[in-house]
CSV table of C-alpha atoms and ligand atoms in Angstrom, one decimal:
chain,number,residue,atom,x,y,z
A,1,MET,CA,-27.5,5.9,-8.1
A,2,ASN,CA,-25.0,3.9,-10.2
A,3,THR,CA,-24.6,0.2,-9.2
A,4,LEU,CA,-21.1,-1.0,-9.9
A,5,GLN,CA,-20.4,-4.2,-11.7
A,6,ASN,CA,-17.7,-6.9,-11.7
A,7,LEU,CA,-15.4,-7.5,-14.7
A,8,ILE,CA,-15.1,-11.2,-15.4
A,9,GLY,CA,-13.6,-12.7,-18.5
A,10,GLY,CA,-13.7,-9.3,-20.2
A,11,VAL,CA,-17.5,-8.8,-19.6
A,12,TRP,CA,-18.9,-6.2,-17.2
A,13,GLN,CA,-21.6,-8.0,-15.3
A,14,ASP,CA,-23.9,-7.7,-12.2
A,15,ALA,CA,-22.6,-9.4,-9.1
A,16,ARG,CA,-24.3,-12.7,-8.1
A,17,GLY,CA,-24.2,-12.0,-4.4
A,18,ALA,CA,-27.3,-10.4,-2.7
A,19,GLY,CA,-25.4,-7.9,-0.5
A,20,PHE,CA,-24.7,-4.2,-1.5
A,21,HIS,CA,-23.4,-1.2,0.3
A,22,ASP,CA,-23.1,2.5,-0.4
A,23,VAL,CA,-19.8,4.1,-1.4
A,24,VAL,CA,-19.8,7.4,0.6
A,25,ASN,CA,-17.9,10.6,-0.3
A,26,PRO,CA,-16.1,11.4,2.9
A,27,ALA,CA,-16.0,15.1,2.2
A,28,THR,CA,-19.8,15.4,2.0
A,29,GLU,CA,-21.0,12.2,3.7
A,30,GLU,CA,-23.2,11.6,0.6
A,31,ALA,CA,-23.5,8.2,-1.1
A,32,VAL,CA,-22.0,8.3,-4.6
A,33,ALA,CA,-22.5,4.7,-5.8
A,34,ARG,CA,-23.9,1.3,-4.8
A,35,CYS,CA,-21.3,-1.4,-4.6
A,36,PRO,CA,-21.7,-5.2,-4.4
A,37,SER,CA,-20.4,-6.6,-1.1
A,38,GLY,CA,-19.1,-9.8,-2.7
A,39,SER,CA,-19.9,-13.5,-2.6
A,40,PRO,CA,-18.1,-16.9,-3.2
A,41,GLU,CA,-20.0,-17.3,-6.5
A,42,ASP,CA,-18.6,-14.0,-7.8
A,43,VAL,CA,-15.1,-15.1,-6.8
A,44,ARG,CA,-15.5,-18.5,-8.4
A,45,LEU,CA,-16.5,-17.0,-11.7
A,46,ALA,CA,-13.6,-14.6,-11.7
A,47,VAL,CA,-11.1,-17.3,-10.9
A,48,ASP,CA,-12.6,-19.5,-13.6
A,49,ALA,CA,-12.1,-16.7,-16.1
A,50,ALA,CA,-8.5,-16.0,-14.9
A,51,ALA,CA,-7.6,-19.7,-15.2
A,52,ALA,CA,-9.1,-19.9,-18.7
A,53,ALA,CA,-7.1,-16.9,-19.9
A,54,GLN,CA,-3.8,-17.8,-18.3
A,55,PRO,CA,-2.2,-20.3,-20.7
A,56,ALA,CA,-2.6,-18.0,-23.7
A,57,TRP,CA,-1.3,-15.0,-21.8
A,58,ALA,CA,1.7,-16.9,-20.6
A,59,ALA,CA,2.4,-18.2,-24.1
A,60,LEU,CA,2.7,-14.6,-25.5
A,61,PRO,CA,6.3,-13.5,-26.0
A,62,VAL,CA,7.5,-11.5,-23.0
A,63,ALA,CA,8.0,-8.4,-25.2
A,64,ASP,CA,4.4,-8.6,-26.3
A,65,ARG,CA,3.1,-8.7,-22.7
A,66,VAL,CA,5.4,-5.8,-21.8
A,67,ALA,CA,4.2,-3.7,-24.8
A,68,ARG,CA,0.6,-4.2,-24.0
A,69,LEU,CA,1.1,-3.4,-20.3
A,70,THR,CA,3.1,-0.3,-21.2
A,71,ARG,CA,0.3,0.9,-23.4
A,72,TRP,CA,-2.1,0.5,-20.5
A,73,ALA,CA,0.3,2.5,-18.3
A,74,ASP,CA,0.4,5.3,-20.9
A,75,THR,CA,-3.4,5.4,-21.0
A,76,VAL,CA,-3.5,5.5,-17.2
A,77,ALA,CA,-1.1,8.4,-17.2
A,78,ALA,CA,-3.2,10.3,-19.7
A,79,HIS,CA,-6.2,9.8,-17.5
A,80,ALA,CA,-4.5,10.4,-14.2
A,81,GLY,CA,-6.7,13.5,-13.4
A,82,GLU,CA,-9.9,11.6,-14.0
A,83,LEU,CA,-8.8,8.6,-11.9
A,84,ALA,CA,-7.8,11.0,-9.1
A,85,GLU,CA,-11.2,12.5,-9.2
A,86,ALA,CA,-12.7,9.1,-8.7
A,87,GLU,CA,-10.3,8.5,-5.8
A,88,CYS,CA,-11.3,11.9,-4.4
A,89,ARG,CA,-15.0,11.0,-4.5
A,90,GLU,CA,-14.6,7.6,-2.9
A,91,MET,CA,-11.9,8.2,-0.2
A,92,GLY,CA,-11.3,12.0,-0.1
A,93,LYS,CA,-7.8,12.4,-1.5
A,94,PRO,CA,-7.2,15.9,-2.8
A,95,VAL,CA,-7.2,15.7,-6.7
A,96,ALA,CA,-3.8,17.3,-7.1
A,97,LEU,CA,-2.2,14.8,-4.8
A,98,GLY,CA,-4.0,11.9,-6.3
A,99,THR,CA,-3.0,13.0,-9.9
A,100,ALA,CA,0.7,13.3,-8.9
A,101,PHE,CA,0.7,9.8,-7.3
A,102,ILE,CA,-1.2,8.1,-10.1
A,103,GLY,CA,1.2,9.7,-12.7
A,104,GLY,CA,4.2,8.4,-10.7
A,105,ALA,CA,2.6,5.0,-10.3
A,106,ALA,CA,2.0,4.7,-14.0
A,107,GLN,CA,5.7,5.5,-14.6
A,108,ALA,CA,6.8,3.0,-12.0
A,109,PHE,CA,4.6,0.4,-13.5
A,110,LYS,CA,6.3,0.8,-16.9
A,111,VAL,CA,9.7,0.5,-15.2
A,112,ALA,CA,8.6,-2.6,-13.3
A,113,VAL,CA,7.1,-4.4,-16.3
A,114,ALA,CA,10.2,-3.5,-18.5
A,115,GLU,CA,12.2,-5.4,-15.9
A,116,ALA,CA,10.7,-8.6,-17.4
A,117,LEU,CA,12.7,-8.1,-20.5
A,118,ASP,CA,15.9,-8.7,-18.6
A,119,TYR,CA,14.5,-11.3,-16.1
A,120,PRO,CA,16.0,-14.8,-16.6
A,121,PHE,CA,12.8,-16.7,-17.2
A,122,GLU,CA,15.1,-19.4,-18.6
A,123,GLU,CA,18.8,-19.8,-18.1
A,124,THR,CA,21.2,-22.6,-18.7
A,125,ILE,CA,24.3,-23.2,-16.7
A,126,ALA,CA,27.0,-25.6,-18.0
A,127,GLY,CA,28.0,-28.4,-15.6
A,128,PRO,CA,31.6,-29.6,-15.0
A,129,ASP,CA,30.9,-33.0,-16.5
A,130,GLY,CA,29.6,-31.7,-19.9
A,131,GLY,CA,26.0,-31.7,-18.7
A,132,SER,CA,23.9,-28.7,-17.9
A,133,THR,CA,21.3,-27.3,-15.6
A,134,THR,CA,18.5,-25.3,-17.1
A,135,ILE,CA,16.4,-23.2,-14.7
A,136,VAL,CA,12.9,-22.3,-16.0
A,137,ARG,CA,10.9,-19.8,-14.0
A,138,ASN,CA,7.3,-20.3,-14.8
A,139,PRO,CA,4.4,-18.1,-13.8
A,140,LEU,CA,2.3,-19.3,-10.9
A,141,GLY,CA,-0.9,-19.2,-12.8
A,142,VAL,CA,-3.9,-17.4,-11.3
A,143,THR,CA,-3.0,-14.8,-8.7
A,144,ALA,CA,-5.0,-12.6,-6.4
A,145,VAL,CA,-4.4,-8.9,-5.7
A,146,ILE,CA,-6.3,-7.5,-2.6
A,147,VAL,CA,-5.7,-3.8,-2.0
A,148,PRO,CA,-6.7,-1.1,0.5
A,149,TRP,CA,-8.4,2.3,-0.1
A,150,ASN,CA,-5.6,4.7,0.8
A,151,PHE,CA,-3.8,4.7,-2.6
A,152,PRO,CA,-6.3,2.7,-4.7
A,153,VAL,CA,-4.8,3.1,-8.1
A,154,PRO,CA,-1.0,3.2,-7.2
A,155,MET,CA,-1.3,0.2,-4.9
A,156,THR,CA,-3.1,-1.8,-7.6
A,157,LEU,CA,-0.6,-0.9,-10.3
A,158,GLY,CA,2.3,-1.7,-8.0
A,159,ALA,CA,1.1,-5.2,-7.3
A,160,LEU,CA,-0.1,-6.0,-10.8
A,161,GLY,CA,2.9,-5.1,-12.9
A,162,PRO,CA,5.4,-7.9,-12.3
A,163,LEU,CA,2.6,-10.5,-11.8
A,164,LEU,CA,1.2,-9.8,-15.3
A,165,ALA,CA,4.5,-9.3,-17.0
A,166,ALA,CA,5.6,-12.7,-15.7
A,167,GLY,CA,2.6,-14.4,-17.3
A,168,ASN,CA,0.2,-14.7,-14.5
A,169,THR,CA,-3.4,-13.7,-14.7
A,170,VAL,CA,-5.1,-11.8,-11.8
A,171,VAL,CA,-8.3,-11.5,-9.8
A,172,LEU,CA,-8.3,-8.0,-8.4
A,173,LYS,CA,-10.3,-7.1,-5.3
A,174,PRO,CA,-10.2,-3.5,-4.4
A,175,SER,CA,-11.3,-2.1,-1.1
A,176,GLU,CA,-15.1,-1.9,-0.6
A,177,ARG,CA,-14.5,1.7,0.2
A,178,SER,CA,-12.7,2.6,-3.1
A,179,PRO,CA,-14.3,0.6,-6.0
A,180,LEU,CA,-14.9,3.6,-8.3
A,181,SER,CA,-11.2,4.2,-9.3
A,182,ALA,CA,-10.6,0.4,-9.6
A,183,ALA,CA,-13.5,0.1,-12.1
A,184,ARG,CA,-12.3,3.1,-14.1
A,185,LEU,CA,-8.7,1.7,-14.1
A,186,LEU,CA,-9.9,-1.5,-15.7
A,187,GLU,CA,-12.1,0.3,-18.2
A,188,LEU,CA,-8.9,1.9,-19.5
A,189,MET,CA,-7.2,-1.5,-19.9
A,190,ASP,CA,-6.8,-3.2,-23.3
A,191,LEU,CA,-5.7,-6.7,-22.4
A,192,PRO,CA,-7.1,-10.0,-23.5
A,193,PRO,CA,-10.3,-11.0,-21.7
A,194,GLY,CA,-9.8,-12.7,-18.3
A,195,VAL,CA,-6.2,-11.5,-17.9
A,196,VAL,CA,-7.3,-9.1,-15.1
A,197,ASN,CA,-10.7,-9.6,-13.5
A,198,LEU,CA,-12.4,-7.4,-11.0
A,199,VAL,CA,-14.4,-8.7,-8.1
A,200,LEU,CA,-16.0,-6.0,-5.9
A,201,GLY,CA,-16.8,-6.4,-2.2
A,202,ASP,CA,-15.4,-6.6,1.3
A,203,SER,CA,-14.1,-9.7,3.1
A,204,ARG,CA,-17.1,-11.5,1.7
A,205,ALA,CA,-15.2,-11.4,-1.6
A,206,GLY,CA,-11.6,-11.2,-0.1
A,207,ALA,CA,-11.8,-14.3,2.1
A,208,PRO,CA,-13.1,-16.8,-0.5
A,209,LEU,CA,-10.6,-15.3,-2.9
A,210,ALA,CA,-7.7,-16.0,-0.6
A,211,ALA,CA,-9.1,-19.4,0.2
A,212,ASP,CA,-9.5,-20.5,-3.5
A,213,GLU,CA,-7.2,-23.5,-4.0
A,214,ARG,CA,-6.5,-22.4,-7.6
A,215,ILE,CA,-4.7,-19.2,-6.5
A,216,GLY,CA,-0.9,-19.5,-6.7
A,217,LEU,CA,-0.2,-16.3,-4.8
A,218,VAL,CA,-2.1,-13.7,-2.9
A,219,HIS,CA,-0.6,-10.2,-2.9
A,220,PHE,CA,-2.3,-8.6,0.0
A,221,THR,CA,-1.9,-5.0,1.1
A,222,GLY,CA,-3.9,-3.8,4.1
A,223,SER,CA,-4.2,-4.1,7.9
A,224,VAL,CA,-2.2,-6.4,10.1
A,225,GLU,CA,-5.5,-8.0,11.3
A,226,ALA,CA,-6.8,-9.0,7.9
A,227,GLY,CA,-3.3,-9.8,6.6
A,228,ARG,CA,-2.9,-12.4,9.4
A,229,LYS,CA,-6.1,-14.1,8.2
A,230,VAL,CA,-5.0,-14.1,4.6
A,231,GLY,CA,-1.6,-15.4,5.5
A,232,ALA,CA,-3.0,-18.2,7.6
A,233,GLN,CA,-5.3,-19.2,4.7
A,234,SER,CA,-2.5,-19.2,2.2
A,235,GLY,CA,-0.3,-21.1,4.5
A,236,GLY,CA,-2.9,-23.7,5.1
A,237,LEU,CA,-3.1,-24.2,1.3
A,238,LEU,CA,0.7,-24.1,1.0
A,239,HIS,CA,0.3,-21.1,-1.3
A,240,ARG,CA,2.5,-18.1,-1.5
A,241,SER,CA,1.5,-14.8,0.0
A,242,ILE,CA,3.0,-11.4,0.0
A,243,LEU,CA,1.7,-9.4,2.9
A,244,GLU,CA,2.3,-5.6,3.0
A,245,LEU,CA,0.6,-4.4,6.2
A,246,GLY,CA,0.4,-1.5,8.6
A,247,GLY,CA,3.1,0.5,10.2
A,248,LYS,CA,3.9,2.9,13.0
A,249,ASP,CA,6.9,4.5,11.4
A,250,PRO,CA,9.4,6.4,13.5
A,251,VAL,CA,11.4,9.4,12.6
A,252,ILE,CA,14.5,10.6,14.5
A,253,VAL,CA,15.4,14.3,14.4
A,254,ASP,CA,19.0,14.5,15.4
A,255,ALA,CA,20.8,17.5,17.0
A,256,GLY,CA,22.4,19.7,14.5
A,257,VAL,CA,19.7,19.6,11.8
A,258,ASP,CA,18.0,22.7,10.4
A,259,PRO,CA,14.9,22.8,12.6
A,260,ALA,CA,12.6,24.6,10.2
A,261,ALA,CA,13.5,22.6,7.1
A,262,THR,CA,13.2,19.3,9.0
A,263,ALA,CA,9.9,20.3,10.6
A,264,ALA,CA,8.5,21.1,7.1
A,265,ALA,CA,9.6,17.7,5.9
A,266,VAL,CA,8.2,15.9,9.0
A,267,ALA,CA,4.9,17.8,8.6
A,268,PHE,CA,4.6,16.5,5.0
A,269,GLY,CA,5.5,12.9,6.3
A,270,ALA,CA,2.9,13.1,9.0
A,271,PHE,CA,0.0,15.0,7.3
A,272,ALA,CA,0.2,14.1,3.6
A,273,ASN,CA,-2.9,12.1,2.5
A,274,THR,CA,-4.3,13.1,5.9
A,275,GLY,CA,-1.8,10.7,7.5
A,276,GLN,CA,-3.3,7.8,5.7
A,277,ILE,CA,-0.1,6.4,4.3
A,278,CYS,CA,1.3,3.1,5.5
A,279,THR,CA,4.7,4.8,5.8
A,280,SER,CA,3.4,8.0,7.4
A,281,MET,CA,5.6,9.4,10.1
A,282,GLU,CA,3.7,8.4,13.2
A,283,ARG,CA,6.3,8.6,16.0
A,284,ILE,CA,8.8,11.5,16.2
A,285,TYR,CA,11.8,11.4,18.4
A,286,VAL,CA,13.6,14.7,18.5
A,287,HIS,CA,17.0,15.4,20.2
A,288,GLN,CA,16.7,17.7,23.2
A,289,ASP,CA,19.2,20.1,21.7
A,290,VAL,CA,16.9,21.0,18.8
A,291,ALA,CA,13.5,20.1,20.3
A,292,GLU,CA,12.2,23.6,21.1
A,293,PRO,CA,12.8,25.2,17.7
A,294,PHE,CA,11.7,22.0,15.9
A,295,VAL,CA,8.4,21.8,17.7
A,296,ALA,CA,7.7,25.5,17.2
A,297,ALA,CA,8.4,25.1,13.5
A,298,LEU,CA,6.3,21.9,13.3
A,299,VAL,CA,3.3,23.7,14.9
A,300,GLU,CA,3.7,26.5,12.4
A,301,ALA,CA,4.0,24.0,9.5
A,302,ALA,CA,0.8,22.3,10.7
A,303,GLY,CA,-0.9,25.6,9.8
A,304,ALA,CA,0.0,25.1,6.2
A,305,TYR,CA,-2.4,22.0,6.0
A,306,PRO,CA,-5.9,23.6,6.0
A,307,ALA,CA,-8.8,21.2,5.6
A,308,GLY,CA,-10.0,21.0,2.0
A,309,ASP,CA,-7.8,20.9,-1.1
A,310,VAL,CA,-4.6,20.4,1.0
A,311,LEU,CA,-5.8,18.2,3.9
A,312,GLY,CA,-8.6,16.0,2.7
A,313,PRO,CA,-11.1,14.2,5.1
A,314,LEU,CA,-10.3,10.9,6.7
A,315,VAL,CA,-11.8,8.0,4.7
A,316,ASP,CA,-14.8,7.5,7.0
A,317,ARG,CA,-16.3,8.1,10.4
A,318,ARG,CA,-14.8,4.8,11.7
A,319,GLN,CA,-11.3,6.0,10.8
A,320,ARG,CA,-11.8,9.4,12.4
A,321,ASP,CA,-13.1,7.7,15.6
A,322,VAL,CA,-9.7,5.8,15.7
A,323,VAL,CA,-7.8,9.2,15.5
A,324,VAL,CA,-10.0,10.8,18.1
A,325,ARG,CA,-9.5,7.8,20.4
A,326,HIS,CA,-5.7,8.0,20.1
A,327,VAL,CA,-5.5,11.7,20.7
A,328,THR,CA,-8.0,11.5,23.7
A,329,ASP,CA,-6.0,8.7,25.2
A,330,ALA,CA,-2.7,10.6,24.8
A,331,VAL,CA,-4.2,13.7,26.4
A,332,GLU,CA,-5.7,11.7,29.3
A,333,ARG,CA,-2.2,10.3,29.9
A,334,GLY,CA,-0.5,13.7,30.0
A,335,ALA,CA,0.2,14.7,26.4
A,336,THR,CA,-0.2,18.4,25.3
A,337,VAL,CA,-2.0,19.4,22.1
A,338,ARG,CA,0.1,22.0,20.4
A,339,ALA,CA,-2.0,22.3,17.2
A,340,GLY,CA,-5.3,20.8,16.0
A,341,GLY,CA,-6.8,18.1,18.1
A,342,VAL,CA,-10.5,19.2,17.8
A,343,VAL,CA,-13.1,17.6,15.4
A,344,PRO,CA,-14.4,20.5,13.2
A,345,GLU,CA,-18.1,21.3,12.8
A,346,GLY,CA,-19.9,20.6,9.6
A,347,PRO,CA,-20.2,17.7,7.2
A,348,GLY,CA,-17.3,15.5,6.2
A,349,PHE,CA,-14.9,13.3,8.2
A,350,TYR,CA,-12.3,16.0,8.6
A,351,TYR,CA,-9.7,16.2,11.4
A,352,PRO,CA,-7.1,18.9,11.6
A,353,ALA,CA,-3.3,18.6,11.4
A,354,THR,CA,-2.4,17.9,15.0
A,355,VAL,CA,0.9,18.2,16.9
A,356,LEU,CA,1.2,16.5,20.3
A,357,THR,CA,4.1,16.8,22.8
A,358,GLY,CA,4.9,15.1,26.0
A,359,VAL,CA,4.0,11.7,24.5
A,360,ASP,CA,5.5,8.3,25.5
A,361,GLU,CA,5.0,4.6,24.7
A,362,SER,CA,2.3,4.2,27.3
A,363,MET,CA,0.0,5.9,24.8
A,364,LEU,CA,-1.9,4.4,21.9
A,365,VAL,CA,-0.7,7.2,19.7
A,366,MET,CA,2.9,5.9,20.1
A,367,THR,CA,2.2,2.2,19.8
A,368,GLU,CA,-0.8,1.5,17.5
A,369,GLU,CA,-1.2,2.7,13.9
A,370,THR,CA,-3.2,5.9,14.0
A,371,PHE,CA,-3.6,6.5,10.2
A,372,GLY,CA,-4.5,10.1,10.7
A,373,PRO,CA,-2.9,13.6,10.6
A,374,VAL,CA,-1.3,13.4,14.0
A,375,ALA,CA,2.4,14.2,14.7
A,376,PRO,CA,3.3,13.0,18.3
A,377,VAL,CA,6.7,14.3,19.4
A,378,ALA,CA,8.8,12.8,22.1
A,379,VAL,CA,12.1,14.4,23.2
A,380,VAL,CA,15.1,12.2,23.6
A,381,SER,CA,18.4,12.9,25.3
A,382,SER,CA,20.6,11.3,22.7
A,383,PHE,CA,20.6,9.9,19.2
A,384,GLU,CA,21.1,6.4,20.7
A,385,GLU,CA,18.0,6.8,22.8
A,386,GLY,CA,16.1,7.7,19.6
A,387,LEU,CA,17.4,4.7,17.8
A,388,GLU,CA,16.4,2.4,20.7
A,389,ARG,CA,12.9,3.8,21.0
A,390,ALA,CA,12.5,3.8,17.2
A,391,GLY,CA,13.3,0.1,17.0
A,392,ALA,CA,11.1,-0.9,20.0
A,393,SER,CA,7.9,-1.5,18.0
A,394,ARG,CA,6.0,-4.5,16.9
A,395,TYR,CA,5.8,-2.9,13.4
A,396,GLY,CA,8.7,-2.6,11.0
A,397,LEU,CA,7.6,-1.0,7.8
A,398,ALA,CA,9.9,2.0,7.3
A,399,ALA,CA,11.8,4.6,9.3
A,400,THR,CA,13.4,8.0,8.7
A,401,VAL,CA,16.4,9.7,10.2
A,402,TYR,CA,17.4,13.4,9.8
A,403,THR,CA,21.0,13.9,10.8
A,404,THR,CA,24.2,15.8,9.9
A,405,ASP,CA,26.4,13.2,11.6
A,406,PRO,CA,27.8,10.5,9.2
A,407,ALA,CA,28.1,8.0,12.0
A,408,HIS,CA,24.5,8.5,12.9
A,409,ALA,CA,23.5,8.2,9.3
A,410,ALA,CA,25.3,4.8,9.1
A,411,ALA,CA,23.7,3.7,12.4
A,412,ALA,CA,20.2,4.2,11.0
A,413,ARG,CA,20.4,0.7,9.5
A,414,ARG,CA,20.0,-0.7,13.0
A,415,ILE,CA,16.3,0.2,13.0
A,416,PRO,CA,14.5,-3.0,12.0
A,417,ALA,CA,12.4,-2.0,9.0
A,418,GLY,CA,11.9,-2.7,5.3
A,419,VAL,CA,13.0,0.7,4.3
A,420,VAL,CA,15.2,3.3,6.1
A,421,TRP,CA,15.3,6.8,4.7
A,422,VAL,CA,18.1,9.2,5.7
A,423,ASN,CA,17.6,12.9,5.2
A,424,GLN,CA,14.6,12.2,2.9
A,425,TRP,CA,11.3,10.4,2.9
A,426,GLN,CA,9.8,8.2,0.2
A,427,GLY,CA,12.9,8.3,-2.0
A,428,GLY,CA,14.3,5.3,-3.9
A,429,GLY,CA,13.7,4.1,-7.4
A,430,PRO,CA,13.0,0.8,-9.1
A,431,GLU,CA,16.0,-0.8,-7.5
A,432,ARG,CA,14.4,-0.5,-4.1
A,433,LEU,CA,14.2,-4.0,-2.6
A,434,TYR,CA,12.6,-4.6,0.8
A,435,GLU,CA,10.7,-6.9,3.1
A,436,PRO,CA,8.8,-5.5,6.1
A,437,ALA,CA,9.9,-6.5,9.5
A,438,GLY,CA,7.7,-7.6,12.5
A,439,ASP,CA,3.9,-7.3,12.1
A,440,SER,CA,4.3,-5.1,9.1
A,441,GLY,CA,4.2,-8.1,6.8
A,442,MET,CA,6.3,-10.6,5.0
A,443,GLY,CA,7.6,-11.4,1.5
A,444,ALA,CA,10.4,-9.5,-0.2
A,445,THR,CA,9.3,-7.3,-3.1
A,446,GLY,CA,10.5,-4.5,-5.3
A,447,ALA,CA,12.9,-4.9,-8.2
A,448,ARG,CA,13.7,-8.4,-9.2
A,449,ALA,CA,12.3,-9.9,-6.0
A,450,ALA,CA,8.8,-9.2,-7.4
A,451,TYR,CA,9.6,-11.5,-10.3
A,452,ASP,CA,11.0,-14.2,-8.1
A,453,ALA,CA,7.7,-14.0,-6.1
A,454,ALA,CA,5.7,-14.1,-9.3
A,455,THR,CA,7.3,-17.3,-10.7
A,456,ARG,CA,8.3,-20.7,-9.6
A,457,PRO,CA,11.7,-22.1,-10.6
A,458,THR,CA,12.2,-25.6,-11.9
A,459,SER,CA,15.7,-27.0,-12.5
A,460,ILE,CA,16.3,-29.4,-15.3
A,461,HIS,CA,19.6,-31.3,-14.9
A,462,LEU,CA,20.8,-32.7,-18.1
A,463,ALA,CA,23.6,-35.4,-18.0
A,464,PRO,CA,25.9,-35.5,-21.0
A,465,LEU,CA,24.1,-37.5,-23.8
A,466,ALA,CA,25.7,-40.9,-24.3
B,1,NAD,P1,-8.1,-3.7,5.5
B,1,NAD,O1,-7.2,-4.8,6.0
B,1,NAD,O2,-9.3,-3.4,6.3
B,1,NAD,O3,-8.5,-4.0,4.0
B,1,NAD,C1,-7.6,-4.2,3.0
B,1,NAD,C2,-8.2,-5.1,1.9
B,1,NAD,O4,-8.4,-6.4,2.4
B,1,NAD,C3,-9.6,-4.6,1.5
B,1,NAD,O5,-9.7,-4.9,0.1
B,1,NAD,C4,-10.5,-5.5,2.3
B,1,NAD,O6,-11.8,-5.7,1.7
B,1,NAD,C5,-9.8,-6.8,2.3
B,1,NAD,N1,-10.1,-7.7,3.4
B,1,NAD,C6,-10.5,-7.4,4.6
B,1,NAD,N2,-10.6,-8.5,5.4
B,1,NAD,C7,-10.3,-9.6,4.6
B,1,NAD,C8,-10.2,-11.0,4.7
B,1,NAD,N3,-10.5,-11.6,5.9
B,1,NAD,N4,-9.7,-11.7,3.7
B,1,NAD,C9,-9.4,-11.2,2.5
B,1,NAD,N5,-9.5,-9.8,2.3
B,1,NAD,C10,-9.9,-9.1,3.3
B,1,NAD,O7,-7.2,-2.4,5.4
B,1,NAD,P2,-7.6,-1.0,4.9
B,1,NAD,O8,-8.3,-0.3,6.0
B,1,NAD,O9,-8.3,-1.1,3.6
B,1,NAD,O10,-6.2,-0.3,4.6
B,1,NAD,C11,-5.5,0.4,5.6
B,1,NAD,C12,-4.3,-0.5,6.1
B,1,NAD,O11,-3.5,-0.9,5.0
B,1,NAD,C13,-3.4,0.2,7.0
B,1,NAD,O12,-3.1,-0.6,8.1
B,1,NAD,C14,-2.2,0.5,6.2
B,1,NAD,O13,-1.0,0.7,6.9
B,1,NAD,C15,-2.2,-0.6,5.3
B,1,NAD,N6,-1.4,-0.4,4.1
B,1,NAD,C16,-0.2,-1.0,3.9
B,1,NAD,C17,0.6,-0.7,2.8
B,1,NAD,C18,2.0,-1.4,2.7
B,1,NAD,O14,2.6,-1.3,1.6
B,1,NAD,N7,2.6,-2.0,3.7
B,1,NAD,C19,0.2,0.2,1.9
B,1,NAD,C20,-1.0,0.8,2.0
B,1,NAD,C21,-1.8,0.5,3.2
């Protein structure tokens, strides 16, 4: 079986640490590769290489950096299918879905790096006394990107673009569960040695990386639990961190909507990627006037997500156990299973598209991130009740509202979340600017904010020369 290597200073090399683990295909439960589990020595070497490469990378004209990064994105787009196959082997995402997301992420990467061409890395403002202030926004130096397994390639590209275009170098640590696509992504890269380095492993690599005092910023995407640790470490070092963490996203289905069309949209929001999206719809509040036809249509829509090419397996047994625990807890507290809810026979960590009714906030499935294909539906007597219950969560990643009432569409902004979608889900282009609320993280990102995070401003005040 293939043993994966780190990429340090442009050289693929064996990890120094002694620990290894198997990467397991969740559809077959078979090991597909052997992955280093990480060590402080591997991290130290990668940070050394990133630090050595950074001055020359930052000294390149912005347009050159953007051109090289754009070429990489084009190569990634041309290999989207192959990368999606790697994602499928390591974490179970259906290849068609993975290919579409990787193609979209390559395009978004190009837009994000092109933003550097307009970003004011240096601007001079004239002062009233004949002097001036010049603001220089310098890169932070070496940065760390730590990503989860649920969208391995898109999450990595999303974090890397502005950091690299701004002149930083990166040590990338993918999830220990999805190293295959990360390695292939970097094989496709043609950037100077050391600009992006790959350190494989779990928290044995992630923790020393976040704790390295040479790291200017940690861009962390993952669970609330690990994000808190990374944030505490960065804070202790007085370093910056962007934390994009878990969610328990609500959706409000208002009276007056088309029940069948809305149910189809909600089914996609709850079941796509087997519910393993940070912004999956995990709590559904439906107005009593439309509840019955909506639930009937949602149950029918769940039937359009058969296990296999449409609904992949969960990433591993541990994740499926979480889903089973949440559904079992809900049923024990009085919920009704309207579709799915039973672990299938046979190999693979599959779980069916599941619809629950009769749920409330005493249940784990309505309060903790499930990260599985479960749509729990609560009936509300008014849109206002839906808004209140949607907002009453420790998470605040995103929220969705389906309504035909303009006043209700306007009121959607009262939900504390980084993103609020109205009558759509996952929309928004490169202008999208957001910061998660509550336990879902911190640090504004998207659009120009990503460049503000990737640089540190210095103001040079020049008095009129005598
Ligand atoms: P995780 O927190 O277990 O792991 C995420 C990454 O952090 C992995 O690379 C892991 O090895 C690393 N890590 C773990 N402990 C660490 C530590 N102490 N120090 C440094 N690094 C550490 O999360 P996961 O299971 O891989 O991913 C699923 C979670 O990610 C879900 O909660 C999901 O909502 C969240 N997520 C959030 C977003 C977002 O944009 N907000 C996007 C995708 C996923």
